[in-house]
């Protein structure tokens, strides 16, 4: 099936690693123009060159920098934007008693700014597209909180709620808004935690134990490409009647009905 993404332009935040990088590659494969950002220039450079790829360093918490990045992205591809993937971020492994006031403030800032800054910057351009789509990369923690990730779980729930409000409000401008909720996906987040855990276990064994401990029905962590596929499907004009919803990409984690 032709997803109808060719020659359209998409902004993906945090495209230098993991889920963002897999999404950038999937969109390029579909013939789309892609703009992406991250904070580390070297990591962005490692994506490689492509004539339909624009990259710039930008921290999504900095509204002015995000405005400049989004404007430069539209300019790079003929002044248009058809979609936005709010992906940049990371989680915070903290329980209630280890969490400082700054942790709460920083986590809420990252999660809300990570959606609102790019959206506000892109809104005018998205409103001019005939098939505008926003995808917020979220976590199943939004629906199934974990005490060891208390700030991230609470912030994720807020973002899922916000996504619904945005879908309702932006429908009048023809902008669809959806979420993908991730379980455990094998990216830099987990390689860093494996290194920090210093368990002595090889990464593959450590991952298998992690999947079993967290109750992942499929018995393994997900791959970034498996998430990118869901994101690209939601960006596609073919998904024109899907808004205000979320897709779990989580290998069947947990026993509740998510
Ligand atoms: N992997 C999982 O199991 C999992 C589960 C649930 C949710 N998620 C969410 O999925 C998203 C992607 O995560 P991932 O697993 O692919 O992580 P990753 O491999 O660590 O990639 C994160 C990307 O975001 C960028 N980034 C981080 N903070 C940023 C900021 N403030 N401004 C701009 N760019 C920033 C990073 O580049 P720089 O560091 O150079 O800025 C990198 O490109 C995140 O929002 C994460 O919380 C992941």
mmCIF file of C-alpha atoms and ligand atoms in Angstrom:
data_model
loop_
_atom_site.group_PDB
_atom_site.id
_atom_site.type_symbol
_atom_site.label_atom_id
_atom_site.label_comp_id
_atom_site.label_asym_id
_atom_site.label_seq_id
_atom_site.Cartn_x
_atom_site.Cartn_y
_atom_site.Cartn_z
ATOM 1 C CA UNK A 1 0.000 0.000 0.000
ATOM 2 C CA UNK A 2 1.239 3.499 -0.825
ATOM 3 C CA UNK A 3 1.124 5.431 2.465
ATOM 4 C CA UNK A 4 1.019 8.769 0.638
ATOM 5 C CA UNK A 5 4.007 10.207 2.518
ATOM 6 C CA UNK A 6 6.290 10.882 -0.456
ATOM 7 C CA UNK A 7 7.239 14.540 -0.928
ATOM 8 C CA UNK A 8 5.485 15.529 2.284
ATOM 9 C CA UNK A 9 7.522 17.029 5.135
ATOM 10 C CA UNK A 10 7.729 15.773 8.726
ATOM 11 C CA UNK A 11 9.484 17.064 11.832
ATOM 12 C CA UNK A 12 10.675 14.392 14.273
ATOM 13 C CA UNK A 13 12.185 15.601 17.551
ATOM 14 C CA UNK A 14 14.994 13.495 19.041
ATOM 15 C CA UNK A 15 15.849 11.748 15.780
ATOM 16 C CA UNK A 16 19.498 10.983 16.524
ATOM 17 C CA UNK A 17 18.832 7.758 18.428
ATOM 18 C CA UNK A 18 16.364 4.972 19.147
ATOM 19 C CA UNK A 19 12.715 5.421 18.193
ATOM 20 C CA UNK A 20 13.291 8.872 16.664
ATOM 21 C CA UNK A 21 16.105 7.615 14.450
ATOM 22 C CA UNK A 22 14.057 4.610 13.293
ATOM 23 C CA UNK A 23 11.179 6.995 12.466
ATOM 24 C CA UNK A 24 13.473 9.313 10.508
ATOM 25 C CA UNK A 25 14.743 6.342 8.486
ATOM 26 C CA UNK A 26 11.259 4.946 7.879
ATOM 27 C CA UNK A 27 10.000 8.318 6.625
ATOM 28 C CA UNK A 28 13.019 8.751 4.331
ATOM 29 C CA UNK A 29 12.353 5.246 2.966
ATOM 30 C CA UNK A 30 8.790 6.341 2.180
ATOM 31 C CA UNK A 31 10.108 9.295 0.135
ATOM 32 C CA UNK A 32 9.240 11.991 2.685
ATOM 33 C CA UNK A 33 11.332 15.025 3.619
ATOM 34 C CA UNK A 34 12.411 14.876 7.268
ATOM 35 C CA UNK A 35 13.724 17.431 9.747
ATOM 36 C CA UNK A 36 15.066 16.332 13.087
ATOM 37 C CA UNK A 37 16.831 17.723 16.136
ATOM 38 C CA UNK A 38 18.691 16.637 19.260
ATOM 39 C CA UNK A 39 20.993 18.369 21.723
ATOM 40 C CA UNK A 40 24.216 16.634 20.675
ATOM 41 C CA UNK A 41 25.605 17.680 17.278
ATOM 42 C CA UNK A 42 27.924 14.673 16.926
ATOM 43 C CA UNK A 43 25.110 12.217 17.467
ATOM 44 C CA UNK A 44 22.981 14.065 14.881
ATOM 45 C CA UNK A 45 25.861 13.974 12.399
ATOM 46 C CA UNK A 46 26.034 10.189 12.782
ATOM 47 C CA UNK A 47 22.576 9.867 11.129
ATOM 48 C CA UNK A 48 24.461 10.507 7.881
ATOM 49 C CA UNK A 49 23.672 12.747 4.931
ATOM 50 C CA UNK A 50 20.553 12.574 2.818
ATOM 51 C CA UNK A 51 19.165 15.124 0.360
ATOM 52 C CA UNK A 52 15.737 14.941 2.024
ATOM 53 C CA UNK A 53 17.068 15.274 5.585
ATOM 54 C CA UNK A 54 17.550 18.484 7.582
ATOM 55 C CA UNK A 55 19.113 18.395 11.056
ATOM 56 C CA UNK A 56 19.788 21.036 13.691
ATOM 57 C CA UNK A 57 20.765 21.031 17.346
ATOM 58 C CA UNK A 58 17.914 22.147 19.548
ATOM 59 C CA UNK A 59 16.684 21.429 23.075
ATOM 60 C CA UNK A 60 12.906 20.947 23.002
ATOM 61 C CA UNK A 61 12.611 22.732 26.382
ATOM 62 C CA UNK A 62 13.784 25.994 24.768
ATOM 63 C CA UNK A 63 10.734 27.526 23.051
ATOM 64 C CA UNK A 64 12.721 30.115 21.036
ATOM 65 C CA UNK A 65 15.210 27.507 19.794
ATOM 66 C CA UNK A 66 12.346 25.192 18.827
ATOM 67 C CA UNK A 67 10.652 28.017 16.865
ATOM 68 C CA UNK A 68 13.901 28.631 14.952
ATOM 69 C CA UNK A 69 14.354 24.896 14.274
ATOM 70 C CA UNK A 70 10.783 24.427 13.028
ATOM 71 C CA UNK A 71 10.932 27.527 10.800
ATOM 72 C CA UNK A 72 14.259 26.411 9.334
ATOM 73 C CA UNK A 73 12.755 22.935 8.752
ATOM 74 C CA UNK A 74 9.806 24.335 6.803
ATOM 75 C CA UNK A 75 12.103 26.641 4.829
ATOM 76 C CA UNK A 76 14.406 23.747 3.940
ATOM 77 C CA UNK A 77 11.524 21.987 2.172
ATOM 78 C CA UNK A 78 9.527 24.668 0.349
ATOM 79 C CA UNK A 79 7.725 26.217 3.334
ATOM 80 C CA UNK A 80 5.478 23.297 4.213
ATOM 81 C CA UNK A 81 5.022 20.873 7.090
ATOM 82 C CA UNK A 82 2.610 17.932 7.089
ATOM 83 C CA UNK A 83 3.364 16.340 10.419
ATOM 84 C CA UNK A 84 5.159 16.388 13.712
ATOM 85 C CA UNK A 85 6.457 13.558 15.904
ATOM 86 C CA UNK A 86 7.026 14.698 19.495
ATOM 87 C CA UNK A 87 9.527 12.036 20.494
ATOM 88 C CA UNK A 88 12.505 13.707 22.238
ATOM 89 C CA UNK A 89 12.931 12.831 25.866
ATOM 90 C CA UNK A 90 13.869 10.244 28.437
ATOM 91 C CA UNK A 91 12.454 8.754 31.607
ATOM 92 C CA UNK A 92 13.477 9.292 35.209
ATOM 93 C CA UNK A 93 14.022 6.232 37.417
ATOM 94 C CA UNK A 94 12.907 7.543 40.827
ATOM 95 C CA UNK A 95 10.618 6.449 43.645
ATOM 96 C CA UNK A 96 8.650 8.936 45.762
ATOM 97 C CA UNK A 97 11.249 9.228 48.525
ATOM 98 C CA UNK A 98 14.193 9.806 46.116
ATOM 99 C CA UNK A 99 12.347 12.487 44.158
ATOM 100 C CA UNK A 100 13.292 16.099 44.796
ATOM 101 C CA UNK A 101 11.268 19.204 43.976
ATOM 102 C CA UNK A 102 13.658 19.828 41.075
ATOM 103 C CA UNK A 103 13.030 16.289 39.758
ATOM 104 C CA UNK A 104 9.290 16.954 39.659
ATOM 105 C CA UNK A 105 9.738 20.357 38.010
ATOM 106 C CA UNK A 106 12.298 19.104 35.451
ATOM 107 C CA UNK A 107 10.275 16.046 34.495
ATOM 108 C CA UNK A 108 7.022 17.958 34.008
ATOM 109 C CA UNK A 109 8.885 20.644 32.057
ATOM 110 C CA UNK A 110 10.535 18.144 29.704
ATOM 111 C CA UNK A 111 7.360 16.200 29.004
ATOM 112 C CA UNK A 112 5.018 19.188 28.519
ATOM 113 C CA UNK A 113 7.512 21.459 26.725
ATOM 114 C CA UNK A 114 8.452 18.495 24.521
ATOM 115 C CA UNK A 115 4.915 18.479 23.130
ATOM 116 C CA UNK A 116 3.802 22.102 23.425
ATOM 117 C CA UNK A 117 6.906 23.910 22.103
ATOM 118 C CA UNK A 118 7.107 21.990 18.781
ATOM 119 C CA UNK A 119 3.339 22.033 18.356
ATOM 120 C CA UNK A 120 3.031 25.798 18.856
ATOM 121 C CA UNK A 121 5.955 26.367 16.500
ATOM 122 C CA UNK A 122 4.528 24.085 13.792
ATOM 123 C CA UNK A 123 0.831 24.905 14.177
ATOM 124 C CA UNK A 124 0.552 27.528 11.431
ATOM 125 C CA UNK A 125 2.292 25.240 8.913
ATOM 126 C CA UNK A 126 0.285 22.189 9.950
ATOM 127 C CA UNK A 127 -2.934 24.157 9.565
ATOM 128 C CA UNK A 128 -2.004 24.783 5.916
ATOM 129 C CA UNK A 129 -1.474 21.071 5.136
ATOM 130 C CA UNK A 130 -4.267 18.961 3.622
ATOM 131 C CA UNK A 131 -3.243 15.987 5.815
ATOM 132 C CA UNK A 132 -1.664 17.249 9.032
ATOM 133 C CA UNK A 133 -0.870 14.696 11.716
ATOM 134 C CA UNK A 134 0.818 14.955 15.118
ATOM 135 C CA UNK A 135 2.068 11.852 16.935
ATOM 136 C CA UNK A 136 3.090 12.089 20.587
ATOM 137 C CA UNK A 137 5.498 9.353 21.662
ATOM 138 C CA UNK A 138 4.274 8.311 25.106
ATOM 139 C CA UNK A 139 4.568 5.274 27.377
ATOM 140 C CA UNK A 140 2.170 2.650 28.748
ATOM 141 C CA UNK A 141 3.188 4.192 32.088
ATOM 142 C CA UNK A 142 0.544 6.810 31.278
ATOM 143 C CA UNK A 143 -2.128 4.163 31.887
ATOM 144 C CA UNK A 144 -0.241 1.730 34.120
ATOM 145 C CA UNK A 145 2.013 3.737 36.489
ATOM 146 C CA UNK A 146 5.115 2.244 38.068
ATOM 147 C CA UNK A 147 6.264 3.383 41.528
ATOM 148 C CA UNK A 148 9.931 3.199 40.407
ATOM 149 C CA UNK A 149 9.125 5.768 37.687
ATOM 150 C CA UNK A 150 6.799 7.966 39.692
ATOM 151 C CA UNK A 151 7.478 11.356 38.049
ATOM 152 C CA UNK A 152 7.581 9.932 34.530
ATOM 153 C CA UNK A 153 4.342 7.974 35.056
ATOM 154 C CA UNK A 154 2.507 11.073 36.313
ATOM 155 C CA UNK A 155 3.877 13.281 33.524
ATOM 156 C CA UNK A 156 3.013 10.644 30.907
ATOM 157 C CA UNK A 157 -0.597 10.477 32.152
ATOM 158 C CA UNK A 158 -0.820 14.256 31.823
ATOM 159 C CA UNK A 159 0.496 14.115 28.260
ATOM 160 C CA UNK A 160 -2.030 11.445 27.278
ATOM 161 C CA UNK A 161 -4.779 13.656 28.657
ATOM 162 C CA UNK A 162 -3.338 16.695 26.856
ATOM 163 C CA UNK A 163 -3.189 14.747 23.572
ATOM 164 C CA UNK A 164 -6.927 14.159 23.769
ATOM 165 C CA UNK A 165 -7.611 17.873 24.333
ATOM 166 C CA UNK A 166 -5.313 18.799 21.448
ATOM 167 C CA UNK A 167 -7.055 16.321 19.138
ATOM 168 C CA UNK A 168 -10.422 17.865 19.976
ATOM 169 C CA UNK A 169 -9.277 21.467 19.654
ATOM 170 C CA UNK A 170 -7.127 21.099 16.528
ATOM 171 C CA UNK A 171 -9.659 19.020 14.586
ATOM 172 C CA UNK A 172 -11.217 22.291 13.394
ATOM 173 C CA UNK A 173 -7.877 23.117 11.703
ATOM 174 C CA UNK A 174 -7.699 19.672 10.094
ATOM 175 C CA UNK A 175 -4.860 18.553 12.391
ATOM 176 C CA UNK A 176 -5.082 14.993 13.764
ATOM 177 C CA UNK A 177 -3.355 14.200 17.091
ATOM 178 C CA UNK A 178 -2.614 10.668 18.306
ATOM 179 C CA UNK A 179 -0.209 8.893 20.656
ATOM 180 C CA UNK A 180 1.871 5.754 20.619
ATOM 181 C CA UNK A 181 2.379 4.261 24.076
ATOM 182 C CA UNK A 182 5.609 2.295 24.380
ATOM 183 C CA UNK A 183 6.415 -0.545 26.714
ATOM 184 C CA UNK A 184 10.096 -1.508 26.900
ATOM 185 C CA UNK A 185 11.902 -0.761 23.662
ATOM 186 C CA UNK A 186 15.557 -1.587 23.066
ATOM 187 C CA UNK A 187 17.203 1.826 22.605
ATOM 188 C CA UNK A 188 19.924 3.963 24.157
ATOM 189 C CA UNK A 189 17.759 4.310 27.284
ATOM 190 C CA UNK A 190 18.217 0.596 28.082
ATOM 191 C CA UNK A 191 21.848 0.251 26.977
ATOM 192 C CA UNK A 192 22.662 3.119 29.376
ATOM 193 C CA UNK A 193 20.731 1.409 32.201
ATOM 194 C CA UNK A 194 22.463 -1.920 31.500
ATOM 195 C CA UNK A 195 25.838 -0.176 31.785
ATOM 196 C CA UNK A 196 24.782 1.621 34.984
ATOM 197 C CA UNK A 197 23.370 -1.581 36.545
ATOM 198 C CA UNK A 198 26.783 -3.288 36.216
ATOM 199 C CA UNK A 199 25.018 -6.651 36.716
ATOM 200 C CA UNK A 200 27.742 -8.746 35.094
ATOM 201 C CA UNK A 201 25.079 -10.166 32.736
ATOM 202 C CA UNK A 202 25.540 -9.870 28.953
ATOM 203 C CA UNK A 203 23.062 -7.354 27.489
ATOM 204 C CA UNK A 204 20.838 -10.011 25.825
ATOM 205 C CA UNK A 205 20.451 -12.003 29.072
ATOM 206 C CA UNK A 206 19.853 -8.809 31.062
ATOM 207 C CA UNK A 207 17.114 -7.800 28.578
ATOM 208 C CA UNK A 208 15.438 -11.228 28.769
ATOM 209 C CA UNK A 209 15.359 -11.004 32.594
ATOM 210 C CA UNK A 210 13.967 -7.496 32.373
ATOM 211 C CA UNK A 211 11.176 -8.567 29.992
ATOM 212 C CA UNK A 212 10.250 -11.470 32.284
ATOM 213 C CA UNK A 213 10.337 -9.269 35.402
ATOM 214 C CA UNK A 214 8.042 -6.657 33.791
ATOM 215 C CA UNK A 215 5.576 -9.232 32.445
ATOM 216 C CA UNK A 216 6.098 -8.646 28.719
ATOM 217 C CA UNK A 217 3.843 -11.251 27.063
ATOM 218 C CA UNK A 218 6.059 -11.515 23.969
ATOM 219 C CA UNK A 219 9.057 -12.178 26.249
ATOM 220 C CA UNK A 220 11.427 -9.609 24.764
ATOM 221 C CA UNK A 221 12.002 -5.879 24.439
ATOM 222 C CA UNK A 222 10.610 -4.167 21.351
ATOM 223 C CA UNK A 223 12.728 -2.856 18.496
ATOM 224 C CA UNK A 224 12.727 0.840 17.589
ATOM 225 C CA UNK A 225 11.601 -0.076 14.043
ATOM 226 C CA UNK A 226 8.496 -1.738 15.482
ATOM 227 C CA UNK A 227 7.501 1.583 17.050
ATOM 228 C CA UNK A 228 8.405 3.599 13.945
ATOM 229 C CA UNK A 229 5.985 1.499 11.903
ATOM 230 C CA UNK A 230 3.055 2.562 14.130
ATOM 231 C CA UNK A 231 4.170 6.218 14.063
ATOM 232 C CA UNK A 232 4.448 6.267 10.272
ATOM 233 C CA UNK A 233 1.012 4.649 9.950
ATOM 234 C CA UNK A 234 -0.521 7.410 12.098
ATOM 235 C CA UNK A 235 1.280 10.123 10.113
ATOM 236 C CA UNK A 236 -0.031 8.739 6.830
ATOM 237 C CA UNK A 237 -2.935 10.528 5.108
ATOM 238 C CA UNK A 238 -4.428 7.009 4.930
ATOM 239 C CA UNK A 239 -5.152 7.356 8.672
ATOM 240 C CA UNK A 240 -7.390 10.350 7.940
ATOM 241 C CA UNK A 241 -10.214 9.291 10.305
ATOM 242 C CA UNK A 242 -7.977 8.436 13.268
ATOM 243 C CA UNK A 243 -7.574 11.153 15.884
ATOM 244 C CA UNK A 244 -7.626 11.454 19.679
ATOM 245 C CA UNK A 245 -6.513 7.891 20.220
ATOM 246 C CA UNK A 246 -3.428 5.930 21.230
ATOM 247 C CA UNK A 247 -1.782 2.738 20.039
ATOM 248 C CA UNK A 248 0.132 0.609 22.554
ATOM 249 C CA UNK A 249 3.375 -0.800 21.155
ATOM 250 C CA UNK A 250 4.372 -2.820 24.170
ATOM 251 C CA UNK A 251 4.521 -6.574 23.447
ATOM 252 C CA UNK A 252 1.511 -7.119 25.708
ATOM 253 C CA UNK A 253 3.148 -5.764 28.876
ATOM 254 C CA UNK A 254 1.137 -6.094 32.084
ATOM 255 C CA UNK A 255 -2.064 -7.987 32.710
ATOM 256 C CA UNK A 256 -4.588 -5.158 32.788
ATOM 257 C CA UNK A 257 -6.658 -3.984 29.833
ATOM 258 C CA UNK A 258 -4.762 -0.913 28.657
HETATM 259 N N1 LIG B 1 12.837 2.980 25.086
HETATM 260 C C1 LIG B 1 11.819 2.773 25.887
HETATM 261 O O1 LIG B 1 11.693 1.672 26.486
HETATM 262 C C2 LIG B 1 10.776 3.849 26.075
HETATM 263 C C3 LIG B 1 9.622 3.528 26.809
HETATM 264 C C4 LIG B 1 8.632 4.477 26.962
HETATM 265 C C5 LIG B 1 8.789 5.743 26.420
HETATM 266 N N2 LIG B 1 9.913 6.037 25.726
HETATM 267 C C6 LIG B 1 10.032 7.397 25.157
HETATM 268 O O2 LIG B 1 10.299 7.302 23.766
HETATM 269 C C7 LIG B 1 11.024 8.482 23.366
HETATM 270 C C8 LIG B 1 12.270 8.054 22.587
HETATM 271 O O3 LIG B 1 13.118 7.363 23.489
HETATM 272 P P1 LIG B 1 14.260 6.333 23.038
HETATM 273 O O4 LIG B 1 14.053 5.137 23.862
HETATM 274 O O5 LIG B 1 14.321 6.255 21.556
HETATM 275 O O6 LIG B 1 15.529 7.115 23.667
HETATM 276 P P2 LIG B 1 16.980 7.468 23.110
HETATM 277 O O7 LIG B 1 17.519 6.364 22.275
HETATM 278 O O8 LIG B 1 17.714 7.897 24.338
HETATM 279 O O9 LIG B 1 16.717 8.734 22.170
HETATM 280 C C9 LIG B 1 16.250 9.949 22.697
HETATM 281 C C10 LIG B 1 16.393 11.018 21.619
HETATM 282 O O10 LIG B 1 15.853 12.257 22.134
HETATM 283 C C11 LIG B 1 16.880 13.264 22.098
HETATM 284 N N3 LIG B 1 16.636 14.157 23.230
HETATM 285 C C12 LIG B 1 16.577 13.827 24.550
HETATM 286 N N4 LIG B 1 16.287 14.922 25.280
HETATM 287 C C13 LIG B 1 16.169 15.961 24.407
HETATM 288 C C14 LIG B 1 15.869 17.336 24.529
HETATM 289 N N5 LIG B 1 15.651 17.891 25.743
HETATM 290 N N6 LIG B 1 15.792 18.108 23.426
HETATM 291 C C15 LIG B 1 16.017 17.557 22.202
HETATM 292 N N7 LIG B 1 16.307 16.259 21.999
HETATM 293 C C16 LIG B 1 16.382 15.468 23.097
HETATM 294 C C17 LIG B 1 18.189 12.491 22.164
HETATM 295 O O11 LIG B 1 19.297 13.214 21.625
HETATM 296 P P3 LIG B 1 20.263 14.124 22.583
HETATM 297 O O12 LIG B 1 20.502 13.326 23.830
HETATM 298 O O13 LIG B 1 21.475 14.371 21.759
HETATM 299 O O14 LIG B 1 19.483 15.364 22.855
HETATM 300 C C18 LIG B 1 17.845 11.300 21.260
HETATM 301 O O15 LIG B 1 17.914 11.676 19.899
HETATM 302 C C19 LIG B 1 11.344 9.261 24.644
HETATM 303 O O16 LIG B 1 10.394 10.278 24.813
HETATM 304 C C20 LIG B 1 11.204 8.203 25.719
HETATM 305 O O17 LIG B 1 10.947 8.720 26.997
HETATM 306 C C21 LIG B 1 10.923 5.128 25.539
#
